[in-house]
Short mmCIF file of C-alpha atoms in Angstrom, two decimals:
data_model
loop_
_atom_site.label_atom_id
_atom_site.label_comp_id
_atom_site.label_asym_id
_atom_site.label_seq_id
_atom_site.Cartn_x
_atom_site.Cartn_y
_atom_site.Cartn_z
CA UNK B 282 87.39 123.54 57.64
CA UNK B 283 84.38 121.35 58.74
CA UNK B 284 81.19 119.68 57.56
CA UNK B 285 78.68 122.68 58.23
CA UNK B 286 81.33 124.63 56.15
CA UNK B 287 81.34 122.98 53.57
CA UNK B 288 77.64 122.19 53.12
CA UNK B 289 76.46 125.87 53.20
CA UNK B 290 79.72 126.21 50.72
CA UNK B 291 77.96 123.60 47.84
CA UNK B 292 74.41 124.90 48.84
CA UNK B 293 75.10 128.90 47.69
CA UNK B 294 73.45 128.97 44.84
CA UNK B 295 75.49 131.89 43.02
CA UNK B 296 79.34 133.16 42.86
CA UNK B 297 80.87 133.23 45.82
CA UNK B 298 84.48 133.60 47.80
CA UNK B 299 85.69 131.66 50.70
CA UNK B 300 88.27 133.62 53.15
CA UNK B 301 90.32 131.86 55.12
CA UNK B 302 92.72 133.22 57.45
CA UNK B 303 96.07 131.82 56.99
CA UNK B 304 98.40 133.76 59.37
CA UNK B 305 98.10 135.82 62.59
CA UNK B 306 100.88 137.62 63.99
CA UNK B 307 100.26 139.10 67.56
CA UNK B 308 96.78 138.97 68.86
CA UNK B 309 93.67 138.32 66.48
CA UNK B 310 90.16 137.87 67.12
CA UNK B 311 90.30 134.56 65.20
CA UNK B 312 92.92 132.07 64.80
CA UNK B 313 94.17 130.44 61.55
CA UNK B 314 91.88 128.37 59.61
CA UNK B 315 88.88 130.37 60.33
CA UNK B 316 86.48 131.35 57.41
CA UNK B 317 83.95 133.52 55.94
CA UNK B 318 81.60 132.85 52.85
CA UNK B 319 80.64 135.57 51.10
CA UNK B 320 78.66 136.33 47.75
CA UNK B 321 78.54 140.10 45.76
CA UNK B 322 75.30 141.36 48.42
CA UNK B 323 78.34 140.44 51.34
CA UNK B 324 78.65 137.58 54.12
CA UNK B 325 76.90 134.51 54.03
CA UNK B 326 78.08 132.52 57.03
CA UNK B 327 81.38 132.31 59.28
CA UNK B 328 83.66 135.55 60.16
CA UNK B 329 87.52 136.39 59.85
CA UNK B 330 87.32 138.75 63.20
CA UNK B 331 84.33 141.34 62.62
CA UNK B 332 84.44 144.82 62.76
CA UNK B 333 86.74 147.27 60.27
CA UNK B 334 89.10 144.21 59.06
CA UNK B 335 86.02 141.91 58.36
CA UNK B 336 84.36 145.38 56.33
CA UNK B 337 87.65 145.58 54.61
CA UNK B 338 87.63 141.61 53.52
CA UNK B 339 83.82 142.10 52.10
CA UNK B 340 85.16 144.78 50.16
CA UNK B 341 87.80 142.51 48.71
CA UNK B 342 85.69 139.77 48.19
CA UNK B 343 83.15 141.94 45.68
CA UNK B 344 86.27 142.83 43.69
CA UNK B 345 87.63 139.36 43.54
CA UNK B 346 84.13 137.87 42.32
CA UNK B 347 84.37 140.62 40.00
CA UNK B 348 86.99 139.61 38.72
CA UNK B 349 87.83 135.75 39.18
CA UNK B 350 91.23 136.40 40.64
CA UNK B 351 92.35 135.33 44.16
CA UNK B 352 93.74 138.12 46.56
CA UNK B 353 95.92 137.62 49.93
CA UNK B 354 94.77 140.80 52.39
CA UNK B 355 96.35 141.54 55.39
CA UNK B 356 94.15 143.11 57.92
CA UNK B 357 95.85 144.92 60.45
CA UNK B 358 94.31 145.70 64.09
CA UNK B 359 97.17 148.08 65.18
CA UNK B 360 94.19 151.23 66.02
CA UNK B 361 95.96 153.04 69.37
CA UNK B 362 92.54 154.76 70.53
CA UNK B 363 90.36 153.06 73.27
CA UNK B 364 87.49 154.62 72.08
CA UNK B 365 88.21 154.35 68.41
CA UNK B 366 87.02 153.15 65.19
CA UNK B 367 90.39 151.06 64.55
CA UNK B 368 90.33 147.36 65.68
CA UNK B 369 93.36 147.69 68.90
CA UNK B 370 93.45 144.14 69.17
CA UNK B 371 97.59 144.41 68.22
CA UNK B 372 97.75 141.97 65.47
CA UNK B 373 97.86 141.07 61.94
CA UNK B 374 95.95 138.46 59.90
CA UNK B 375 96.66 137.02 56.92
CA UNK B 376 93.72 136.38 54.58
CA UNK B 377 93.28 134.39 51.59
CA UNK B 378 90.10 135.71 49.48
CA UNK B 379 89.26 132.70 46.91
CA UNK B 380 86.47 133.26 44.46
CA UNK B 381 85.32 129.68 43.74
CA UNK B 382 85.19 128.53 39.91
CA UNK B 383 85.18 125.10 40.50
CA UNK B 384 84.01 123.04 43.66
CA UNK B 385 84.93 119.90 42.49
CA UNK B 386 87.28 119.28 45.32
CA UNK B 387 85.00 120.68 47.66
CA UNK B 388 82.08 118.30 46.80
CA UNK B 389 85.00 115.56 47.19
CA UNK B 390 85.74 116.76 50.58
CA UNK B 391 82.22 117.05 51.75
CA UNK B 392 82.01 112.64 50.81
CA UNK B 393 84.68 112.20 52.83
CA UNK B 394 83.54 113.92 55.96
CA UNK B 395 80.73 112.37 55.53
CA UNK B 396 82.05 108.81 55.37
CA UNK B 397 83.68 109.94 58.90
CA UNK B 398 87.40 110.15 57.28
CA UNK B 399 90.18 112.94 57.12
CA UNK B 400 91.46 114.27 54.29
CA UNK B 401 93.35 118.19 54.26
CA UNK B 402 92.61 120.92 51.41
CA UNK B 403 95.69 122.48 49.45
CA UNK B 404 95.13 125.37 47.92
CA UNK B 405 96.90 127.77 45.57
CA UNK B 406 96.80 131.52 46.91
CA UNK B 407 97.50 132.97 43.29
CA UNK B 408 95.56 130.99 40.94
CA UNK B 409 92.71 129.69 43.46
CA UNK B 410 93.74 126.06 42.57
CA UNK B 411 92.50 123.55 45.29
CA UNK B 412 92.52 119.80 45.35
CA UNK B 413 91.80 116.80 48.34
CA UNK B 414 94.86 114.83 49.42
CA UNK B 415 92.50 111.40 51.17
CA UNK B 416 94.37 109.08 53.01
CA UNK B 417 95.11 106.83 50.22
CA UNK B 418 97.84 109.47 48.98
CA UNK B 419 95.20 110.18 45.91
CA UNK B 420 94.60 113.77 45.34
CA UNK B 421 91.01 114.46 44.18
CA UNK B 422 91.25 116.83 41.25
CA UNK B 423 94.58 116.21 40.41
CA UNK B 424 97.06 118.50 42.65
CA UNK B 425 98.22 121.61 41.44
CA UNK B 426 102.13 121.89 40.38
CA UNK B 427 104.16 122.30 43.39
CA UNK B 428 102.15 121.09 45.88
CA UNK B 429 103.49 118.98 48.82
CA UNK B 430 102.08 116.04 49.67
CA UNK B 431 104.18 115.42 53.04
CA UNK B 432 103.16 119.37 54.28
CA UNK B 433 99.85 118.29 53.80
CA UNK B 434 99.90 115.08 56.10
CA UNK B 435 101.82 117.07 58.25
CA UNK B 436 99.42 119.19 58.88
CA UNK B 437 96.76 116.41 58.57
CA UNK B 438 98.48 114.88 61.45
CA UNK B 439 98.47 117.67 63.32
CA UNK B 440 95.16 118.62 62.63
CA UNK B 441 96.27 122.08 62.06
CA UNK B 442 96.37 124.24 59.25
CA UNK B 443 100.02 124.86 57.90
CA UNK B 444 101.10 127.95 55.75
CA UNK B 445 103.26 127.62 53.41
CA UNK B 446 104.18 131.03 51.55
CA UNK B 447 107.46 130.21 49.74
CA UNK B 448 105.54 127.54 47.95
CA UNK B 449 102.46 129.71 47.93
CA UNK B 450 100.14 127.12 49.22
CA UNK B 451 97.72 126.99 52.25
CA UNK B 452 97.14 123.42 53.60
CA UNK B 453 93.94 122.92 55.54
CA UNK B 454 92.70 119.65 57.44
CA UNK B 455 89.53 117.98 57.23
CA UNK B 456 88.22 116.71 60.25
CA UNK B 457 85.13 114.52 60.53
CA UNK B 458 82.54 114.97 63.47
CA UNK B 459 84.27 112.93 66.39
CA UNK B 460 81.98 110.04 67.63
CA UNK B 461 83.13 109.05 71.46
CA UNK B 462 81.27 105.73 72.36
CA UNK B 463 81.34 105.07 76.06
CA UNK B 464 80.84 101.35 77.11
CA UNK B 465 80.05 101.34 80.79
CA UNK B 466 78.15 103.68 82.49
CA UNK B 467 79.73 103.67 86.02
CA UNK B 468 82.10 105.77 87.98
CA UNK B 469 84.69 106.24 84.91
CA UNK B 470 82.57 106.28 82.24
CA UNK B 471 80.53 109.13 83.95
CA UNK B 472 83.32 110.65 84.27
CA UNK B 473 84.82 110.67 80.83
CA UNK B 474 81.15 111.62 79.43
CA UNK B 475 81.78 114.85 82.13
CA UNK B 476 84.85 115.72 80.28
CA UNK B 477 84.55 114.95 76.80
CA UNK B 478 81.93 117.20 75.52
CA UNK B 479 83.99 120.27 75.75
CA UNK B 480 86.66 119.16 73.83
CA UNK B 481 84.17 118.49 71.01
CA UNK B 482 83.37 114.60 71.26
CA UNK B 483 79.55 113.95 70.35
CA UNK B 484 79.16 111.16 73.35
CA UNK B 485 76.89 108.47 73.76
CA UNK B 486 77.38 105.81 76.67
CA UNK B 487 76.15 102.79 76.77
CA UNK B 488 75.42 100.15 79.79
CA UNK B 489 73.75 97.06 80.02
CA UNK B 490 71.61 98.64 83.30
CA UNK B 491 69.41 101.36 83.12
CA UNK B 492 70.03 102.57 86.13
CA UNK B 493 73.19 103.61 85.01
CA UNK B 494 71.98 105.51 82.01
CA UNK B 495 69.57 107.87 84.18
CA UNK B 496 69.90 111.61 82.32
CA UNK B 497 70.38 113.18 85.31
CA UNK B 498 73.66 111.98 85.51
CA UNK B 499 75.07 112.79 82.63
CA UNK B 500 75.78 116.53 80.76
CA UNK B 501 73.26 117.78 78.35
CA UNK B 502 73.56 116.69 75.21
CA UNK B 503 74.89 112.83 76.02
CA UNK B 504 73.24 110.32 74.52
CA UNK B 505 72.71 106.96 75.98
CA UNK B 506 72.02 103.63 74.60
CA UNK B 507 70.80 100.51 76.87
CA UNK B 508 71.11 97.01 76.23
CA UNK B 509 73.83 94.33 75.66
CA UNK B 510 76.98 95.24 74.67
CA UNK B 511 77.55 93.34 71.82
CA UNK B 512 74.04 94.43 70.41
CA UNK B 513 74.88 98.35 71.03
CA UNK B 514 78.46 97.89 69.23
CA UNK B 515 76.60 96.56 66.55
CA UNK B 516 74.10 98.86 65.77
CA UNK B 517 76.49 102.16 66.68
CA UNK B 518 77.29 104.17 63.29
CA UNK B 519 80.74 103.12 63.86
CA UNK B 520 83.10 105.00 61.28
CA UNK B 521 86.88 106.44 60.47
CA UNK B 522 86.03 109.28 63.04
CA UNK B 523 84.93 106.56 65.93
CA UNK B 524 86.55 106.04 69.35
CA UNK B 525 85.06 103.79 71.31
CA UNK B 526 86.29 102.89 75.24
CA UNK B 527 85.77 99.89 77.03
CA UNK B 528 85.41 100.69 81.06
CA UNK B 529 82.46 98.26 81.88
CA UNK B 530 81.48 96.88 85.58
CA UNK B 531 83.61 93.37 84.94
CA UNK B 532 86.05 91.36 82.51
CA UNK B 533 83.05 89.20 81.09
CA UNK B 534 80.99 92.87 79.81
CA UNK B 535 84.81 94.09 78.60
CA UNK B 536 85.68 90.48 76.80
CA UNK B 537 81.76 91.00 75.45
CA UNK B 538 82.80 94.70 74.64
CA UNK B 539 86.24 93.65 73.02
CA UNK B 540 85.11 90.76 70.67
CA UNK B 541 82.13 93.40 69.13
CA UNK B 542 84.83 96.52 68.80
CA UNK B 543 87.05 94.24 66.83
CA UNK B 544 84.66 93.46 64.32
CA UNK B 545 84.23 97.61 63.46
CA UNK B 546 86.58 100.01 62.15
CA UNK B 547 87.70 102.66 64.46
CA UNK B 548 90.45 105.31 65.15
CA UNK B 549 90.41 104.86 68.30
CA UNK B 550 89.81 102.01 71.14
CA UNK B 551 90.57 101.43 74.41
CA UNK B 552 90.09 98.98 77.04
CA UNK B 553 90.64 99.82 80.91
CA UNK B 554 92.24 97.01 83.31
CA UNK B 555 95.35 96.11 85.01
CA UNK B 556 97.86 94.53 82.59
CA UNK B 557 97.37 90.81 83.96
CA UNK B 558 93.59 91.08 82.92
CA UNK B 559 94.43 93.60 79.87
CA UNK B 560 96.77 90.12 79.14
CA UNK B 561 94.21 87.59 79.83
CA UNK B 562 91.50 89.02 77.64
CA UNK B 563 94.10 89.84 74.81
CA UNK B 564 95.28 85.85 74.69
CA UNK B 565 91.64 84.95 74.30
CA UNK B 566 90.51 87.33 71.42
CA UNK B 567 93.74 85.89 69.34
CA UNK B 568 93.01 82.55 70.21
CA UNK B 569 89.23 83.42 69.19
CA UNK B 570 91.06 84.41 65.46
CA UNK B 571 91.09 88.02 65.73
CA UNK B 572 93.66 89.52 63.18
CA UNK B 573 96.48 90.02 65.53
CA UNK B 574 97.40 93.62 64.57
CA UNK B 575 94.20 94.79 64.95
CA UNK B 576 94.00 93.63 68.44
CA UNK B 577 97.28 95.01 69.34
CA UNK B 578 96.29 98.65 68.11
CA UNK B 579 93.74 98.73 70.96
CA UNK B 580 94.98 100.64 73.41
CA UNK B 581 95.43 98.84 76.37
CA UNK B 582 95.91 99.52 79.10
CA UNK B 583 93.82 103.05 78.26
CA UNK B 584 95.12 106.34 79.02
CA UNK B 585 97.94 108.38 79.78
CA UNK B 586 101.04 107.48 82.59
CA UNK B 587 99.52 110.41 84.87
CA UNK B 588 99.92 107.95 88.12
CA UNK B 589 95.57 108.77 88.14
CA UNK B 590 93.75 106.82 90.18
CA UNK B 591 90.55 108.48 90.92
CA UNK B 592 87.61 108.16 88.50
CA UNK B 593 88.03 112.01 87.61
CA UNK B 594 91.69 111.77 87.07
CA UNK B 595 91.41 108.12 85.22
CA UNK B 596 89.14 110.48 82.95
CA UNK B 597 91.73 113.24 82.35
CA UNK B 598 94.45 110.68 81.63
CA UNK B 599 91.64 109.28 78.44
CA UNK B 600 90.63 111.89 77.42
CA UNK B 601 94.18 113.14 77.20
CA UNK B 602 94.90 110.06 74.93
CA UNK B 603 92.27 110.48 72.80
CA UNK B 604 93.53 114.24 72.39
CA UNK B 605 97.06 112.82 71.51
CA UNK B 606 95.46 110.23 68.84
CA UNK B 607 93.49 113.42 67.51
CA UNK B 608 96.61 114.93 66.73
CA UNK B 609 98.68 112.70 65.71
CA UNK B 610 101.23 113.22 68.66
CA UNK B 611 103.20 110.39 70.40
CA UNK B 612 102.84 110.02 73.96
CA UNK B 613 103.29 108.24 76.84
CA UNK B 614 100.74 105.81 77.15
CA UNK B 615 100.09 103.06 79.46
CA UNK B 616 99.56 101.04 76.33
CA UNK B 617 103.09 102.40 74.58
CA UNK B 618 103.06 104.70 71.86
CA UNK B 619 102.51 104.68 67.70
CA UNK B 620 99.29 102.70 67.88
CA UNK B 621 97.23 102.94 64.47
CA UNK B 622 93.78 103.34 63.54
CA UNK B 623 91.49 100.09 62.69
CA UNK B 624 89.54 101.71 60.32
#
């Protein structure tokens, strides 16, 4: 579930049912943890897979704000004709059909998107139940009876939703907008703002030189900020859902870059370098007082052990990283593996 979900959720200003599919078995047009609003006139935003299956779930939904009572539908796309009325996809979905009478937990997931953190929805399939597990280990209404708490960070972790039928609970991660701050607008950071778009990073580079921040080289929809580094770490909306890496022109812009990102929260930074100056830099932030754990959860040096040496390939092997991070995954890293947040 995401922000725009969960606005046009708290905005509808009548009854309405979110459906959320939960399971696919085989092949199905949408994959779990997709969703559909819907009020008693039909669909307000999102889809579980369209045609006959989607028609069915409308249906459903009308009964179940008719009622108040949560439904699990399975919506089967086994049709055998080509030219058909029957979805032939092959596959099964599992749908959840939740008329909402309270959105206390949803208003409490929409702040913490907002504030750029994760948190992961659990939520009852027979009684409609839901409640916010944040990272403190709080749950925001209290949780219902029999709800996991380590299911839920695993699929936190994971950033994927996890069904859990035996217990009759559906767990589903919150993820913030991802903010991807590149310092350094040469040959690598060009090359990670080439990449990073597609995997759903809003990107903004930054470089002292303006020459190095023309548009034209750089995707549509990159933003780019000019000036000194220190100033542009300062003023960046830097929050839980932040990575920031540091591939400027020279060790004085990345020891500039390195003293500002330590004074922000993040969940994710990097700094590019061979390990003598990656060492060099590091003894002079601690003897500056940086907190010492803090400055060891940088990732440094950046990047996955791909042997990459081009640009494009030093790109792949960050961009990798900051998938791994995303996830929650260990990995071989240059840097070594387990490294936390600094939020």
């Amino acid at each position: 579930m995401s922000l725009p979900i969960l606005e046009k959720l708290l905005a509808a200003p009548g009854p309405v049912a979110l459906c959320t599919v939960m399971q696919v078995k085989g092949s199905a047009p949408r994959h779990p943890g997709s969703w559909m609003l819907a009020d008693a006139a039909g669909l307000v935003a999102g889809s579980v897979g369209g045609g006959k299956g989607e028609a069915k779930v409308l249906l459903t939904c009308r009964e179940a704000l008719a009622d108040g009572r949560s439904r699990v539908l399975e919506v089967e796309m086994q049709g055998t004709e080509a030219e058909g009325a029957d979805m032939v996809c092959g596959g099964t979905s599992r749908v959840l059909i939740e008329p909402l009478a309270s959105r206390d937990a949803y208003v409490a997931a929409r702040d913490l998107l907002l504030r750029g953190e994760r948190a992961v929805l659990a939520r009852r399939f027979s009684t409609g139940e839901s409640a916010v597990l944040v990272g403190s280990g709080r749950w925001i209404p209290a949780a219902p009876d029999g709800v996991d708490s380590e299911a839920a960070r695993r699929a936190l972790d994971h950033g994927k939703p996890l069904y859990a039928p035996e217990a009759g609970f559906f767990y589903d991660p919150l993820l913030p907008p991802e903010k991807l701050l590149i310092l350094g607008g040469g040959h690598v950071g060009r090359a990670i703002a080439a990449l990073a778009p597609a995997l759903g990073f809003a990107v903004t580079v930054a470089d002292d030189r303006e020459e190095f921040l023309l548009p034209e080289r750089f995707p549509a929809g990159v933003a780019t900020l000019c000036g000194p580094y220190a100033e542009v770490v300062a003023r960046f909306p830097f929050d839980a859902a932040t990575y920031v890496v540091i591939v400027t022109r020279g060790h004085l812009a990345d020891l500039e870059s390195l003293r500002a990102v330590l004074a922000r929260g993040w969940r994710y930074a990097g700094l590019i370098g061979s390990r003598r100056k990656v060492r060099l830099l590091t003894e002079q932030v601690l003897a500056d007082g940086f907190d010492r754990g803090k400055v060891e959860s940088v990732h440094t040096p950046i990047g996955l052990d791909i042997g990459a040496e081009t640009p494009e390939e030093l790109a792949v092997a960050i961009v990798g990283e900051l998938v791994a991070v995303r996830r929650g995954v260990p990995h071989a890293g240059l840097s070594g593996r387990g490294k936390r947040s600094a939020s």
